[in-house]
């Protein structure tokens, strides 16, 4: 239904793959959900029903005019083709200007979103005035686009009304001629006839207005259907395999993947993770560690090779089962607007308060949550602006614990916490990883001491694999070099 168009667009966006969002600006998507959907809704709710009302009014009026005097009725219609011609000529210009306005709206919304999201950075660097100046440029573009649309509409309205006035004057001239020179029409009939002609002004002006609304609506609908008709890259098969009793065994066979064609991030990765194993993943920044775990979660599909969980290709698994059994704690923690309890229960909304508290305790989050004004019912802002980086990270860990996955992915899970908190979380994770397959990415190698096995990724390939002790003995090994550098850094900090 038209009234649900925003919901339909939002639903379509939620089903699209992660790559769709990485290639789109937030402002552009917000413009489509809000402005474009509103224009389509306005046309179908305010414009379309009245088309039938005014259309019937025009038809009935012309029938009555024809019955009064068919010659005068034909004369009244003689300028209608000109109105149609003007309408057709208006459409391309209005279409082009509507597109420019959309791009300008997108730029303004995107700039405002960036500024509000990064308000802390803006203020920290004292860039308020600079941001205002940067905002003025896209806002000026939007202003110019709106003015150009109004100019075109006014130009059309003037011509349209001029034609209507000429038509009325023409009817009077011809009508008076018929009254004085012929006996084809009487004065009373002429006055009645002119009254009907004037009655057409309202419906004709409406059609001039509704055409402009229709043009805006179609332009907006085209962009909306780009989203609604978009085919997600990550699609579930018709008869997917269910993960009823997952074991947590992972196997990567010849996996190659790149975000752009011809630029692979991972190259021919072969890896097998045993059930219940804690695998540590080490490597320099940009080596492909996060990409690897994103593929296991099937946020992206591999270009070559296959990824299997419990012997079944992830492409054959039901997405709901896969996501339910693979939980991720990312370095990019996001906290939703709402209570602390709802944020922790995000992956398991049916969880009881006791389950939520238990998960928070395991994540070493219970103490600071208890000190909040309303405890677990405290409302925290979007992105967790009321919390420190470490507190947000611990809520994210509690969220993953409560989801109770068979496979747990920790992508720099302790990156934003201090040493004391890190130790507390590590103690909690020791309990958490029991009976679960865990993949832990960390730059801080001390967090991987309990790992059963380590792999080192460099240049998109697994270049080292073994226990911490084995990798530490490799001459000129990457793990050994990283470990020595961190030990030297810790020694310097001790002074």
Short mmCIF file of C-alpha atoms in Angstrom, two decimals:
data_model
loop_
_atom_site.label_atom_id
_atom_site.label_comp_id
_atom_site.label_asym_id
_atom_site.label_seq_id
_atom_site.Cartn_x
_atom_site.Cartn_y
_atom_site.Cartn_z
CA UNK A 1 0.00 0.00 0.00
CA UNK A 2 1.10 3.58 -0.66
CA UNK A 3 0.79 4.43 3.04
CA UNK A 4 3.43 1.79 3.77
CA UNK A 5 5.93 2.95 1.15
CA UNK A 6 8.51 4.07 3.72
CA UNK A 7 8.25 0.69 5.42
CA UNK A 8 8.61 -1.07 2.06
CA UNK A 9 11.74 0.91 1.17
CA UNK A 10 13.25 0.36 4.62
CA UNK A 11 12.45 -3.35 4.39
CA UNK A 12 14.08 -3.57 0.95
CA UNK A 13 17.19 -1.76 2.24
CA UNK A 14 17.48 -4.11 5.21
CA UNK A 15 17.61 -7.11 2.86
CA UNK A 16 20.39 -5.69 0.71
CA UNK A 17 23.96 -6.82 1.17
CA UNK A 18 26.58 -4.96 3.18
CA UNK A 19 28.39 -3.91 -0.01
CA UNK A 20 25.33 -1.82 -0.97
CA UNK A 21 25.84 0.41 2.07
CA UNK A 22 29.59 0.75 1.61
CA UNK A 23 28.98 2.18 -1.88
CA UNK A 24 26.19 4.60 -0.87
CA UNK A 25 26.25 7.86 1.06
CA UNK A 26 24.05 7.90 4.17
CA UNK A 27 22.51 11.23 3.13
CA UNK A 28 21.38 9.81 -0.22
CA UNK A 29 19.67 6.84 1.41
CA UNK A 30 17.98 9.06 4.00
CA UNK A 31 16.70 11.33 1.21
CA UNK A 32 15.16 8.34 -0.54
CA UNK A 33 13.48 7.00 2.58
CA UNK A 34 12.17 10.39 3.72
CA UNK A 35 11.81 12.93 0.87
CA UNK A 36 11.28 10.65 -2.14
CA UNK A 37 8.78 8.40 -0.41
CA UNK A 38 6.90 11.48 0.84
CA UNK A 39 6.55 12.87 -2.71
CA UNK A 40 5.22 9.55 -4.01
CA UNK A 41 2.82 9.28 -1.10
CA UNK A 42 1.56 12.86 -1.59
CA UNK A 43 0.73 12.21 -5.25
CA UNK A 44 -1.21 9.02 -4.59
CA UNK A 45 -3.05 10.35 -1.53
CA UNK A 46 -3.59 14.04 -2.41
CA UNK A 47 -3.37 14.02 -6.21
CA UNK A 48 -4.67 10.79 -7.69
CA UNK A 49 -8.15 10.70 -6.02
CA UNK A 50 -8.87 14.28 -7.14
CA UNK A 51 -7.92 13.42 -10.73
CA UNK A 52 -11.11 11.36 -10.98
CA UNK A 53 -13.21 14.08 -9.33
CA UNK A 54 -11.98 16.88 -11.59
CA UNK A 55 -11.90 14.58 -14.63
CA UNK A 56 -15.62 13.78 -14.19
CA UNK A 57 -16.33 17.51 -13.65
CA UNK A 58 -14.64 18.37 -16.97
CA UNK A 59 -16.45 15.60 -18.88
CA UNK A 60 -19.89 16.51 -17.48
CA UNK A 61 -19.29 20.23 -18.14
CA UNK A 62 -18.30 19.60 -21.75
CA UNK A 63 -21.39 17.39 -22.28
CA UNK A 64 -23.65 20.17 -20.96
CA UNK A 65 -21.84 22.78 -23.08
CA UNK A 66 -22.20 20.55 -26.15
CA UNK A 67 -25.94 20.19 -25.54
CA UNK A 68 -26.30 23.96 -25.11
CA UNK A 69 -24.46 24.76 -28.35
CA UNK A 70 -22.18 22.27 -30.08
CA UNK A 71 -20.46 24.95 -32.19
CA UNK A 72 -19.49 27.02 -29.18
CA UNK A 73 -18.36 23.85 -27.40
CA UNK A 74 -15.96 23.06 -30.24
CA UNK A 75 -14.64 26.63 -30.15
CA UNK A 76 -14.04 26.30 -26.39
CA UNK A 77 -11.93 23.17 -27.04
CA UNK A 78 -9.86 24.68 -29.84
CA UNK A 79 -6.99 25.70 -27.52
CA UNK A 80 -6.84 22.40 -25.60
CA UNK A 81 -4.17 20.93 -27.95
CA UNK A 82 -2.00 23.95 -27.10
CA UNK A 83 -2.31 23.16 -23.38
CA UNK A 84 -1.35 19.52 -24.04
CA UNK A 85 1.63 20.65 -26.13
CA UNK A 86 2.81 22.99 -23.35
CA UNK A 87 2.50 20.18 -20.79
CA UNK A 88 4.56 17.80 -22.92
CA UNK A 89 7.24 20.45 -23.47
CA UNK A 90 7.43 21.13 -19.72
CA UNK A 91 8.10 17.53 -18.73
CA UNK A 92 11.79 17.08 -19.76
CA UNK A 93 12.86 20.33 -18.08
CA UNK A 94 10.95 19.57 -14.90
CA UNK A 95 12.35 16.02 -14.87
CA UNK A 96 15.92 17.29 -15.18
CA UNK A 97 15.48 19.92 -12.48
CA UNK A 98 13.88 17.38 -10.12
CA UNK A 99 16.96 15.18 -10.53
CA UNK A 100 19.23 18.12 -9.72
CA UNK A 101 17.16 18.91 -6.64
CA UNK A 102 17.46 15.31 -5.45
CA UNK A 103 21.24 15.37 -5.81
CA UNK A 104 21.36 18.66 -3.94
CA UNK A 105 19.12 17.30 -1.16
CA UNK A 106 21.35 14.24 -0.93
CA UNK A 107 24.45 16.41 -0.54
CA UNK A 108 22.81 18.58 2.13
CA UNK A 109 21.51 15.60 4.11
CA UNK A 110 24.86 13.81 3.82
CA UNK A 111 26.78 16.87 4.99
CA UNK A 112 24.43 17.37 7.94
CA UNK A 113 24.71 13.68 8.87
CA UNK A 114 28.52 13.78 8.74
CA UNK A 115 28.63 16.92 10.85
CA UNK A 116 26.25 15.62 13.50
CA UNK A 117 27.89 12.21 13.68
CA UNK A 118 31.35 13.72 13.92
CA UNK A 119 30.35 16.58 16.24
CA UNK A 120 33.02 15.63 18.79
CA UNK A 121 35.80 15.78 16.20
CA UNK A 122 34.47 19.05 14.77
CA UNK A 123 34.50 20.72 18.18
CA UNK A 124 37.80 19.15 19.22
CA UNK A 125 39.53 20.76 16.23
CA UNK A 126 37.52 24.00 16.39
CA UNK A 127 36.12 23.54 12.88
CA UNK A 128 32.60 24.89 13.50
CA UNK A 129 33.02 27.89 11.18
CA UNK A 130 34.69 25.79 8.49
CA UNK A 131 31.87 23.24 8.63
CA UNK A 132 29.30 26.01 8.27
CA UNK A 133 31.12 27.24 5.16
CA UNK A 134 31.27 23.69 3.78
CA UNK A 135 27.54 23.27 4.44
CA UNK A 136 26.72 26.52 2.63
CA UNK A 137 27.89 25.20 -0.75
CA UNK A 138 25.52 22.20 -1.05
CA UNK A 139 22.77 24.25 0.61
CA UNK A 140 23.24 26.96 -2.05
CA UNK A 141 22.99 24.28 -4.74
CA UNK A 142 19.71 23.08 -3.20
CA UNK A 143 18.40 26.65 -3.05
CA UNK A 144 19.27 27.21 -6.72
CA UNK A 145 17.62 23.91 -7.71
CA UNK A 146 14.41 24.83 -5.85
CA UNK A 147 14.38 28.33 -7.39
CA UNK A 148 14.85 26.91 -10.90
CA UNK A 149 11.95 24.51 -10.38
CA UNK A 150 9.72 27.35 -9.12
CA UNK A 151 10.74 29.53 -12.10
CA UNK A 152 9.83 26.79 -14.57
CA UNK A 153 6.52 26.13 -12.81
CA UNK A 154 5.65 29.84 -12.72
CA UNK A 155 6.53 30.22 -16.39
CA UNK A 156 4.24 27.34 -17.20
CA UNK A 157 1.48 28.68 -14.90
CA UNK A 158 1.59 32.09 -16.59
CA UNK A 159 1.35 30.58 -20.07
CA UNK A 160 -1.35 28.18 -18.94
CA UNK A 161 -3.47 30.94 -17.39
CA UNK A 162 -2.87 33.13 -20.44
CA UNK A 163 -4.24 30.42 -22.71
CA UNK A 164 -7.24 29.99 -20.42
CA UNK A 165 -7.93 33.74 -20.42
CA UNK A 166 -7.57 33.95 -24.21
CA UNK A 167 -9.99 31.03 -24.47
CA UNK A 168 -12.56 32.86 -22.30
CA UNK A 169 -12.18 36.11 -24.27
CA UNK A 170 -12.45 34.16 -27.51
CA UNK A 171 -15.71 32.58 -26.32
CA UNK A 172 -17.13 36.02 -25.47
CA UNK A 173 -16.17 37.48 -28.86
CA UNK A 174 -17.59 34.58 -30.87
CA UNK A 175 -20.64 34.34 -28.60
CA UNK A 176 -21.48 38.06 -28.94
CA UNK A 177 -21.08 37.74 -32.72
CA UNK A 178 -23.52 34.83 -32.77
CA UNK A 179 -26.02 36.77 -30.61
CA UNK A 180 -25.90 39.96 -32.71
CA UNK A 181 -25.46 38.58 -36.23
CA UNK A 182 -27.20 35.20 -36.11
CA UNK A 183 -30.02 33.45 -34.34
CA UNK A 184 -27.88 30.43 -33.37
CA UNK A 185 -27.62 31.43 -29.70
CA UNK A 186 -29.54 33.63 -27.29
CA UNK A 187 -27.98 36.00 -24.76
CA UNK A 188 -29.12 33.91 -21.77
CA UNK A 189 -27.62 30.78 -23.26
CA UNK A 190 -24.33 32.63 -23.92
CA UNK A 191 -24.11 33.82 -20.32
CA UNK A 192 -24.85 30.26 -19.10
CA UNK A 193 -22.28 28.89 -21.55
CA UNK A 194 -19.58 31.32 -20.37
CA UNK A 195 -20.40 30.34 -16.77
CA UNK A 196 -19.63 26.72 -17.61
CA UNK A 197 -16.38 27.77 -19.31
CA UNK A 198 -15.35 29.65 -16.17
CA UNK A 199 -16.27 26.58 -14.15
CA UNK A 200 -13.58 24.67 -16.04
CA UNK A 201 -10.82 26.98 -14.75
CA UNK A 202 -10.59 25.23 -11.38
CA UNK A 203 -10.27 21.67 -12.77
CA UNK A 204 -7.87 22.80 -15.52
CA UNK A 205 -5.64 24.59 -12.99
CA UNK A 206 -5.72 21.43 -10.87
CA UNK A 207 -4.48 19.32 -13.79
CA UNK A 208 -1.67 21.81 -14.40
CA UNK A 209 -0.68 21.47 -10.72
CA UNK A 210 -1.13 17.70 -10.51
CA UNK A 211 1.05 17.19 -13.58
CA UNK A 212 3.93 18.88 -11.78
CA UNK A 213 3.24 16.72 -8.72
CA UNK A 214 3.12 13.61 -10.94
CA UNK A 215 6.47 14.51 -12.51
CA UNK A 216 8.06 14.87 -9.05
CA UNK A 217 6.44 11.60 -7.94
CA UNK A 218 7.65 9.59 -10.94
CA UNK A 219 11.16 11.00 -10.56
CA UNK A 220 11.18 9.99 -6.89
CA UNK A 221 9.55 6.60 -7.56
CA UNK A 222 12.30 5.77 -10.05
CA UNK A 223 14.91 6.16 -7.31
CA UNK A 224 12.81 4.23 -4.80
CA UNK A 225 12.40 1.29 -7.16
CA UNK A 226 16.17 1.20 -7.65
CA UNK A 227 16.23 0.06 -4.01
CA UNK A 228 13.03 -2.02 -3.96
CA UNK A 229 13.99 -3.92 -7.16
CA UNK A 230 17.68 -4.28 -6.25
CA UNK A 231 18.77 -7.89 -5.96
CA UNK A 232 20.83 -8.62 -2.83
CA UNK A 233 24.27 -10.09 -3.48
CA UNK A 234 23.83 -12.37 -0.47
CA UNK A 235 20.79 -14.52 -1.22
CA UNK A 236 19.38 -17.56 0.49
CA UNK A 237 18.69 -20.68 -1.56
CA UNK A 238 15.11 -21.87 -2.07
CA UNK A 239 15.58 -24.89 0.17
CA UNK A 240 18.40 -23.93 2.55
CA UNK A 241 20.06 -26.35 4.93
CA UNK A 242 19.13 -25.88 8.60
CA UNK A 243 21.77 -25.78 11.34
CA UNK A 244 19.78 -27.70 13.95
CA UNK A 245 22.72 -29.05 15.98
CA UNK A 246 25.77 -26.99 15.04
CA UNK A 247 29.19 -28.23 16.07
CA UNK A 248 31.19 -25.17 15.04
CA UNK A 249 33.67 -26.71 12.63
CA UNK A 250 34.91 -24.25 9.96
CA UNK A 251 36.75 -25.05 6.74
CA UNK A 252 38.05 -22.62 4.12
CA UNK A 253 39.13 -24.17 0.84
CA UNK A 254 40.99 -22.04 -1.72
CA UNK A 255 39.21 -18.84 -0.68
CA UNK A 256 39.97 -15.74 -2.73
CA UNK A 257 38.10 -12.49 -2.22
CA UNK A 258 38.36 -8.82 -3.14
CA UNK A 259 36.06 -5.84 -2.69
CA UNK A 260 36.98 -4.71 -6.19
CA UNK A 261 37.47 -6.84 -9.29
CA UNK A 262 41.11 -7.62 -9.93
CA UNK A 263 42.25 -6.47 -6.46
CA UNK A 264 42.03 -9.51 -4.15
CA UNK A 265 42.32 -8.91 -0.41
CA UNK A 266 42.55 -12.62 0.42
CA UNK A 267 44.36 -15.06 -1.85
CA UNK A 268 43.93 -18.84 -1.85
CA UNK A 269 43.22 -19.20 1.88
CA UNK A 270 43.11 -22.78 3.13
CA UNK A 271 42.20 -23.20 6.79
CA UNK A 272 40.40 -25.67 9.01
CA UNK A 273 39.18 -24.72 12.48
CA UNK A 274 38.24 -27.61 14.73
CA UNK A 275 35.11 -27.74 16.86
CA UNK A 276 35.63 -25.79 20.10
CA UNK A 277 39.03 -24.47 19.04
CA UNK A 278 40.24 -20.97 19.93
CA UNK A 279 42.03 -19.65 16.86
CA UNK A 280 44.05 -16.45 17.10
CA UNK A 281 44.43 -14.37 13.94
CA UNK A 282 47.42 -12.02 13.76
CA UNK A 283 48.65 -9.64 11.11
CA UNK A 284 49.51 -6.08 10.22
CA UNK A 285 46.74 -3.53 9.60
CA UNK A 286 45.13 -4.10 6.21
CA UNK A 287 46.36 -7.68 5.93
CA UNK A 288 42.79 -9.05 5.53
CA UNK A 289 42.00 -10.32 9.06
CA UNK A 290 38.58 -8.65 9.38
CA UNK A 291 37.75 -9.57 5.80
CA UNK A 292 38.34 -13.23 6.64
CA UNK A 293 35.85 -13.28 9.52
CA UNK A 294 33.32 -11.25 7.49
CA UNK A 295 33.35 -14.02 4.90
CA UNK A 296 32.72 -16.68 7.56
CA UNK A 297 29.68 -14.67 8.74
CA UNK A 298 28.67 -14.42 5.07
CA UNK A 299 28.49 -10.66 5.10
CA UNK A 300 30.18 -11.09 1.72
CA UNK A 301 30.44 -14.05 -0.66
CA UNK A 302 33.80 -15.40 -1.77
CA UNK A 303 34.98 -14.84 -5.34
CA UNK A 304 36.66 -18.24 -5.50
CA UNK A 305 36.75 -21.32 -3.29
CA UNK A 306 34.31 -22.23 -0.54
CA UNK A 307 33.64 -21.78 3.17
CA UNK A 308 31.98 -24.64 5.04
CA UNK A 309 30.49 -24.87 8.51
CA UNK A 310 30.05 -28.42 9.77
CA UNK A 311 30.74 -29.64 6.23
CA UNK A 312 28.03 -27.51 4.58
CA UNK A 313 28.83 -24.58 2.30
CA UNK A 314 27.67 -21.33 3.94
CA UNK A 315 25.89 -20.47 0.66
CA UNK A 316 23.63 -23.47 1.23
CA UNK A 317 22.81 -22.62 4.86
CA UNK A 318 19.69 -20.77 6.02
CA UNK A 319 20.81 -17.20 6.69
CA UNK A 320 18.83 -16.98 9.93
CA UNK A 321 20.48 -20.12 11.28
CA UNK A 322 23.91 -18.94 10.17
CA UNK A 323 23.58 -15.51 11.78
CA UNK A 324 22.09 -17.03 14.94
CA UNK A 325 25.05 -19.36 15.37
CA UNK A 326 27.80 -16.89 14.41
CA UNK A 327 28.13 -13.83 16.66
CA UNK A 328 30.67 -11.08 16.17
CA UNK A 329 32.15 -8.50 18.52
CA UNK A 330 33.65 -5.93 16.19
CA UNK A 331 36.17 -3.17 16.78
CA UNK A 332 33.50 -0.84 15.35
CA UNK A 333 30.99 -1.12 18.19
CA UNK A 334 27.52 0.32 17.59
CA UNK A 335 25.09 1.08 20.40
CA UNK A 336 21.46 1.69 19.46
CA UNK A 337 19.21 4.37 20.93
CA UNK A 338 17.39 2.70 23.83
CA UNK A 339 17.95 1.13 27.23
CA UNK A 340 21.09 -0.74 28.21
CA UNK A 341 19.07 -3.93 28.63
CA UNK A 342 17.60 -3.69 25.12
CA UNK A 343 21.05 -3.12 23.65
CA UNK A 344 22.40 -6.24 25.35
CA UNK A 345 19.33 -8.26 24.29
CA UNK A 346 19.56 -7.04 20.67
CA UNK A 347 20.38 -10.52 19.36
CA UNK A 348 17.98 -12.30 21.71
CA UNK A 349 14.93 -10.15 22.43
CA UNK A 350 13.20 -12.91 24.40
CA UNK A 351 15.97 -13.01 27.01
CA UNK A 352 14.95 -12.54 30.62
CA UNK A 353 16.40 -9.84 32.87
CA UNK A 354 18.37 -12.55 34.72
CA UNK A 355 19.95 -13.71 31.43
CA UNK A 356 20.84 -10.11 30.54
CA UNK A 357 22.50 -9.51 33.91
CA UNK A 358 24.39 -12.81 33.65
CA UNK A 359 25.74 -11.85 30.21
CA UNK A 360 26.74 -8.41 31.52
CA UNK A 361 28.61 -9.99 34.43
CA UNK A 362 30.48 -12.33 32.09
CA UNK A 363 31.47 -9.31 30.00
CA UNK A 364 32.57 -7.36 33.11
CA UNK A 365 29.88 -4.78 32.36
CA UNK A 366 27.59 -5.29 35.36
CA UNK A 367 29.50 -2.99 37.74
CA UNK A 368 29.42 0.13 35.58
CA UNK A 369 25.83 -0.56 34.44
CA UNK A 370 24.71 -0.75 38.08
CA UNK A 371 26.16 2.72 38.66
CA UNK A 372 24.10 4.28 35.84
CA UNK A 373 21.10 6.40 36.96
CA UNK A 374 18.49 3.75 36.10
CA UNK A 375 20.77 0.73 35.91
CA UNK A 376 19.81 -1.58 33.05
CA UNK A 377 16.84 0.69 32.18
CA UNK A 378 19.07 3.72 31.56
CA UNK A 379 18.48 5.19 28.10
CA UNK A 380 21.73 5.63 26.23
CA UNK A 381 22.10 7.79 23.14
CA UNK A 382 22.59 6.63 19.56
CA UNK A 383 26.09 5.19 19.06
CA UNK A 384 26.46 5.09 22.85
CA UNK A 385 27.53 8.70 23.16
CA UNK A 386 26.92 8.56 26.91
CA UNK A 387 29.42 5.70 27.35
CA UNK A 388 33.18 5.42 27.13
CA UNK A 389 34.80 3.31 24.44
CA UNK A 390 35.52 0.49 26.90
CA UNK A 391 31.94 0.52 28.23
CA UNK A 392 30.50 0.28 24.72
CA UNK A 393 32.85 -2.60 23.94
CA UNK A 394 31.76 -4.51 27.04
CA UNK A 395 28.06 -4.06 26.17
CA UNK A 396 28.87 -5.40 22.70
CA UNK A 397 30.55 -8.43 24.27
CA UNK A 398 27.55 -8.99 26.55
CA UNK A 399 25.32 -8.84 23.46
CA UNK A 400 27.33 -11.61 21.82
CA UNK A 401 27.34 -13.71 25.01
CA UNK A 402 23.56 -13.47 25.30
CA UNK A 403 23.13 -14.55 21.69
CA UNK A 404 24.77 -17.83 22.79
CA UNK A 405 26.40 -18.63 19.42
CA UNK A 406 28.28 -21.78 18.52
CA UNK A 407 30.89 -19.71 16.68
CA UNK A 408 32.20 -16.54 18.30
CA UNK A 409 34.22 -13.95 16.39
CA UNK A 410 36.20 -11.38 18.36
CA UNK A 411 37.49 -8.63 16.07
CA UNK A 412 39.74 -6.55 18.35
CA UNK A 413 37.24 -7.16 21.17
CA UNK A 414 39.47 -5.58 23.81
CA UNK A 415 40.87 -2.79 21.66
CA UNK A 416 39.08 0.01 23.54
CA UNK A 417 39.63 -1.11 27.13
CA UNK A 418 42.38 -0.52 29.63
CA UNK A 419 44.71 -3.24 30.92
CA UNK A 420 42.68 -3.89 34.07
CA UNK A 421 39.42 -4.22 32.16
CA UNK A 422 41.15 -6.33 29.54
CA UNK A 423 42.20 -8.84 32.19
CA UNK A 424 38.63 -8.99 33.54
CA UNK A 425 37.24 -9.55 30.04
CA UNK A 426 39.86 -12.18 29.30
CA UNK A 427 38.84 -14.08 32.43
CA UNK A 428 35.22 -13.89 31.28
CA UNK A 429 36.14 -15.02 27.78
CA UNK A 430 37.88 -18.08 29.20
CA UNK A 431 34.48 -19.22 30.46
CA UNK A 432 32.69 -18.06 27.32
CA UNK A 433 34.83 -19.90 24.77
CA UNK A 434 34.29 -23.31 26.40
CA UNK A 435 32.27 -25.44 24.04
CA UNK A 436 32.44 -22.76 21.31
CA UNK A 437 34.61 -22.28 18.28
CA UNK A 438 36.25 -18.88 18.66
CA UNK A 439 38.14 -16.76 16.15
CA UNK A 440 39.97 -13.91 17.85
CA UNK A 441 41.64 -11.06 15.97
CA UNK A 442 44.04 -8.97 18.00
CA UNK A 443 46.92 -6.57 17.55
CA UNK A 444 47.62 -6.85 21.28
CA UNK A 445 49.20 -10.30 21.28
CA UNK A 446 48.80 -10.74 25.03
CA UNK A 447 45.08 -11.35 24.45
CA UNK A 448 45.89 -14.48 22.40
CA UNK A 449 47.94 -16.36 25.00
CA UNK A 450 45.17 -18.87 25.57
CA UNK A 451 44.70 -19.55 21.86
CA UNK A 452 44.99 -23.20 20.81
CA UNK A 453 46.51 -22.13 17.51
CA UNK A 454 47.63 -18.95 15.78
CA UNK A 455 47.70 -17.96 12.13
CA UNK A 456 49.50 -14.94 10.71
CA UNK A 457 48.02 -13.24 7.63
CA UNK A 458 50.20 -11.03 5.47
CA UNK A 459 49.44 -9.75 1.99
CA UNK A 460 46.17 -11.69 1.93
CA UNK A 461 47.82 -15.07 2.57
CA UNK A 462 48.38 -17.28 5.61
CA UNK A 463 52.15 -17.08 5.99
CA UNK A 464 52.58 -18.61 9.47
CA UNK A 465 50.58 -21.15 11.44
CA UNK A 466 51.14 -22.91 14.77
CA UNK A 467 51.09 -22.43 18.53
CA UNK A 468 52.50 -19.31 20.18
CA UNK A 469 55.58 -21.25 21.20
CA UNK A 470 56.17 -22.58 17.67
CA UNK A 471 55.75 -19.18 16.02
CA UNK A 472 58.02 -17.49 18.55
CA UNK A 473 60.88 -19.75 17.45
CA UNK A 474 60.65 -18.83 13.75
CA UNK A 475 63.67 -16.78 12.66
CA UNK A 476 62.57 -13.47 11.06
CA UNK A 477 58.96 -14.55 11.52
CA UNK A 478 56.24 -11.89 11.44
CA UNK A 479 54.71 -13.08 14.72
CA UNK A 480 58.08 -13.08 16.43
CA UNK A 481 58.88 -9.57 15.18
CA UNK A 482 55.48 -8.24 16.29
CA UNK A 483 55.88 -9.89 19.69
CA UNK A 484 59.36 -8.41 20.21
CA UNK A 485 58.17 -4.94 19.23
CA UNK A 486 55.28 -5.10 21.69
CA UNK A 487 57.53 -6.37 24.47
CA UNK A 488 59.95 -3.48 23.88
CA UNK A 489 57.02 -1.04 23.92
CA UNK A 490 55.78 -2.47 27.24
CA UNK A 491 59.29 -2.25 28.70
CA UNK A 492 59.56 1.42 27.71
CA UNK A 493 56.15 2.17 29.21
CA UNK A 494 57.26 0.53 32.47
CA UNK A 495 59.87 3.28 32.85
#
